[in-house]
Amino acid sequence: MTVKRGFQSIGLLLFFCGLAAFTACQKREKPEEGGVSTDHKGIILGFSQIGAESAWRTCNTRSVQEAAEEAGIQLLFSNAEQKQENQIKAIRSFIAYQVDVIAFVPIVSAGWGNVLREAKEAGIPVLVTDRKIDIQDESLYAGFIGTDSVQEGRAAAEFLLKKFETLPPGGPVRIVELSGTVHSSAATGRAQGFREVLKSHPRFEIIYSESGDFMRSKGLELMRSVLQTFTQIDVIFSHNDGMTLGVLDAMKEKNLKPGTDIIIVTVDAEQAAIDALKRGEINCVIECNPKQGPGIMELARKLAKGEPIPRQIHVEEEVFYEWDDLSGLPPRGY
Ligand code: AHR
């Protein structure tokens, strides 16, 4: 039996998905029941993105869109504007449209069980990208490709151990942590890895931790208030470059020298952070690699053909230190 896709018009699909952009979306016929699509050009991928909170995120979106075009995969792209409920709606729309594969960046880790069960019942494989989910029934998604946030947190702490080894022994090292979106795996993972390494080094004390939601404006606000509250801060560990740029602005307002008066460790490796590292205003930048599009397309192709994929793939990431020679580093592209 041949099943037609459920939507009457592209206009209706646009309405349901709240799509920011999608390419060449045509109605087409599903393969015979139980069959799989073998025509790569015919693959339709529904992708739910969180939003555009940072230059990192914009690059992540671009990577997905460019890779889909390159792979000849039709992309239904939905921007959730930082709301989980919008992501759930988008995923339901993809199910109704009977896409071949669904991929999404979970804004937070929990709360995906129902919608993923619906996808499973509809026979549509789901790929989790960038951030991880916490779910009891692991069979509700096919696999994960994205960043290793726990490792990023460990790398931040390991830098501090090296840095303070080179300084004359002293008293406590007072750390302020600006964390990312509450309940996102990017924030919980970075916090976990950071603490895991520092727990056996009691000299390092996290004196304050607050979420800046991965946003530059919130990084600025938070740092202004932190500088009013605490007289002695040795380190800022910021979960992303956007917030870090806000931190630098707040410090300069107070005529403080970032990177010297306070050691700054940040995650993402946007061009602006690498430039600040070169200027000595940041001491360590941990890369979080946004260029996940090609990997996502490769996995989507396999899933559409009914092939198995690895349970978890971490993209490659580097760490850039203040003592590195970065003169030959190519432009970051974000
Ligand atoms: O999930 C990755 C994080 O999300 C990046 O570190 C941050 O910039 C983005 O908003």
PDB file of N, CA and C and ligand atoms in Angstrom, residues 50 53-54 56-57 105 130-131 147 186 190 214 239-242 267-268 270 288, ligand 1:
ATOM      1  N   ILE A  50      17.439  24.863  18.349  1.00  0.00           N
ATOM      2  CA  ILE A  50      17.029  25.604  19.546  1.00  0.00           C
ATOM      3  C   ILE A  50      16.663  27.049  19.237  1.00  0.00           C
ATOM      4  N   GLU A  53      20.940  31.782  19.784  1.00  0.00           N
ATOM      5  CA  GLU A  53      21.403  32.520  20.963  1.00  0.00           C
ATOM      6  C   GLU A  53      22.856  32.970  20.893  1.00  0.00           C
ATOM      7  N   SER A  54      23.647  32.389  19.988  1.00  0.00           N
ATOM      8  CA  SER A  54      25.078  32.719  19.966  1.00  0.00           C
ATOM      9  C   SER A  54      25.624  32.572  18.549  1.00  0.00           C
ATOM     10  N   TRP A  56      28.024  30.773  17.914  1.00  0.00           N
ATOM     11  CA  TRP A  56      28.229  29.322  17.844  1.00  0.00           C
ATOM     12  C   TRP A  56      26.990  28.645  17.247  1.00  0.00           C
ATOM     13  N   ARG A  57      25.830  29.020  17.764  1.00  0.00           N
ATOM     14  CA  ARG A  57      24.587  28.370  17.321  1.00  0.00           C
ATOM     15  C   ARG A  57      24.312  28.680  15.848  1.00  0.00           C
ATOM     16  N   VAL A 105      18.202  19.301  18.336  1.00  0.00           N
ATOM     17  CA  VAL A 105      19.121  19.712  19.402  1.00  0.00           C
ATOM     18  C   VAL A 105      18.250  19.919  20.636  1.00  0.00           C
ATOM     19  N   ASP A 130      24.110  17.533  19.074  1.00  0.00           N
ATOM     20  CA  ASP A 130      24.744  18.568  19.894  1.00  0.00           C
ATOM     21  C   ASP A 130      24.622  18.318  21.400  1.00  0.00           C
ATOM     22  N   ARG A 131      23.422  18.415  21.951  1.00  0.00           N
ATOM     23  CA  ARG A 131      23.212  18.185  23.391  1.00  0.00           C
ATOM     24  C   ARG A 131      22.560  16.834  23.625  1.00  0.00           C
ATOM     25  N   THR A 147      28.687  17.201  21.002  1.00  0.00           N
ATOM     26  CA  THR A 147      29.871  17.579  21.764  1.00  0.00           C
ATOM     27  C   THR A 147      29.943  16.804  23.083  1.00  0.00           C
ATOM     28  N   ALA A 186      24.632  20.700  27.958  1.00  0.00           N
ATOM     29  CA  ALA A 186      25.856  21.491  27.763  1.00  0.00           C
ATOM     30  C   ALA A 186      26.274  22.137  29.088  1.00  0.00           C
ATOM     31  N   ARG A 190      29.314  20.439  31.542  1.00  0.00           N
ATOM     32  CA  ARG A 190      30.504  21.269  31.809  1.00  0.00           C
ATOM     33  C   ARG A 190      30.703  21.438  33.319  1.00  0.00           C
ATOM     34  N   PHE A 214      23.680  31.159  28.326  1.00  0.00           N
ATOM     35  CA  PHE A 214      24.502  31.182  27.108  1.00  0.00           C
ATOM     36  C   PHE A 214      24.377  32.497  26.345  1.00  0.00           C
ATOM     37  N   HIS A 239      30.661  29.162  30.685  1.00  0.00           N
ATOM     38  CA  HIS A 239      30.295  28.012  29.856  1.00  0.00           C
ATOM     39  C   HIS A 239      30.207  28.336  28.370  1.00  0.00           C
ATOM     40  N   ASN A 240      30.221  29.619  27.987  1.00  0.00           N
ATOM     41  CA  ASN A 240      30.344  29.871  26.540  1.00  0.00           C
ATOM     42  C   ASN A 240      30.927  31.259  26.264  1.00  0.00           C
ATOM     43  N   ASP A 241      31.389  31.414  25.019  1.00  0.00           N
ATOM     44  CA  ASP A 241      32.081  32.652  24.652  1.00  0.00           C
ATOM     45  C   ASP A 241      31.152  33.860  24.674  1.00  0.00           C
ATOM     46  N   GLY A 242      29.893  33.643  24.310  1.00  0.00           N
ATOM     47  CA  GLY A 242      28.958  34.765  24.318  1.00  0.00           C
ATOM     48  C   GLY A 242      28.952  35.421  25.697  1.00  0.00           C
ATOM     49  N   VAL A 267      34.356  28.448  26.922  1.00  0.00           N
ATOM     50  CA  VAL A 267      34.091  27.318  26.024  1.00  0.00           C
ATOM     51  C   VAL A 267      33.436  27.820  24.731  1.00  0.00           C
ATOM     52  N   ASP A 268      33.797  27.255  23.618  1.00  0.00           N
ATOM     53  CA  ASP A 268      33.216  27.423  22.272  1.00  0.00           C
ATOM     54  C   ASP A 268      34.301  27.618  21.213  1.00  0.00           C
ATOM     55  N   GLU A 270      34.806  30.661  19.531  1.00  0.00           N
ATOM     56  CA  GLU A 270      34.401  31.600  18.476  1.00  0.00           C
ATOM     57  C   GLU A 270      35.624  32.456  18.123  1.00  0.00           C
ATOM     58  N   CYS A 288      34.206  24.005  21.447  1.00  0.00           N
ATOM     59  CA  CYS A 288      32.987  23.207  21.336  1.00  0.00           C
ATOM     60  C   CYS A 288      32.692  23.276  19.831  1.00  0.00           C
TER      61      CYS A 288
HETATM   62  O1  AHR B   1      25.144  23.263  23.103  1.00  0.00           O
HETATM   63  C1  AHR B   1      26.287  23.974  22.819  1.00  0.00           C
HETATM   64  C2  AHR B   1      26.233  25.327  23.444  1.00  0.00           C
HETATM   65  O2  AHR B   1      25.064  25.986  23.056  1.00  0.00           O
HETATM   66  C3  AHR B   1      27.358  26.267  23.077  1.00  0.00           C
HETATM   67  O3  AHR B   1      28.429  26.220  23.950  1.00  0.00           O
HETATM   68  C4  AHR B   1      26.674  27.577  23.246  1.00  0.00           C
HETATM   69  O4  AHR B   1      27.352  28.656  22.716  1.00  0.00           O
HETATM   70  C5  AHR B   1      25.357  27.288  22.639  1.00  0.00           C
HETATM   71  O5  AHR B   1      24.398  28.169  22.899  1.00  0.00           O
END
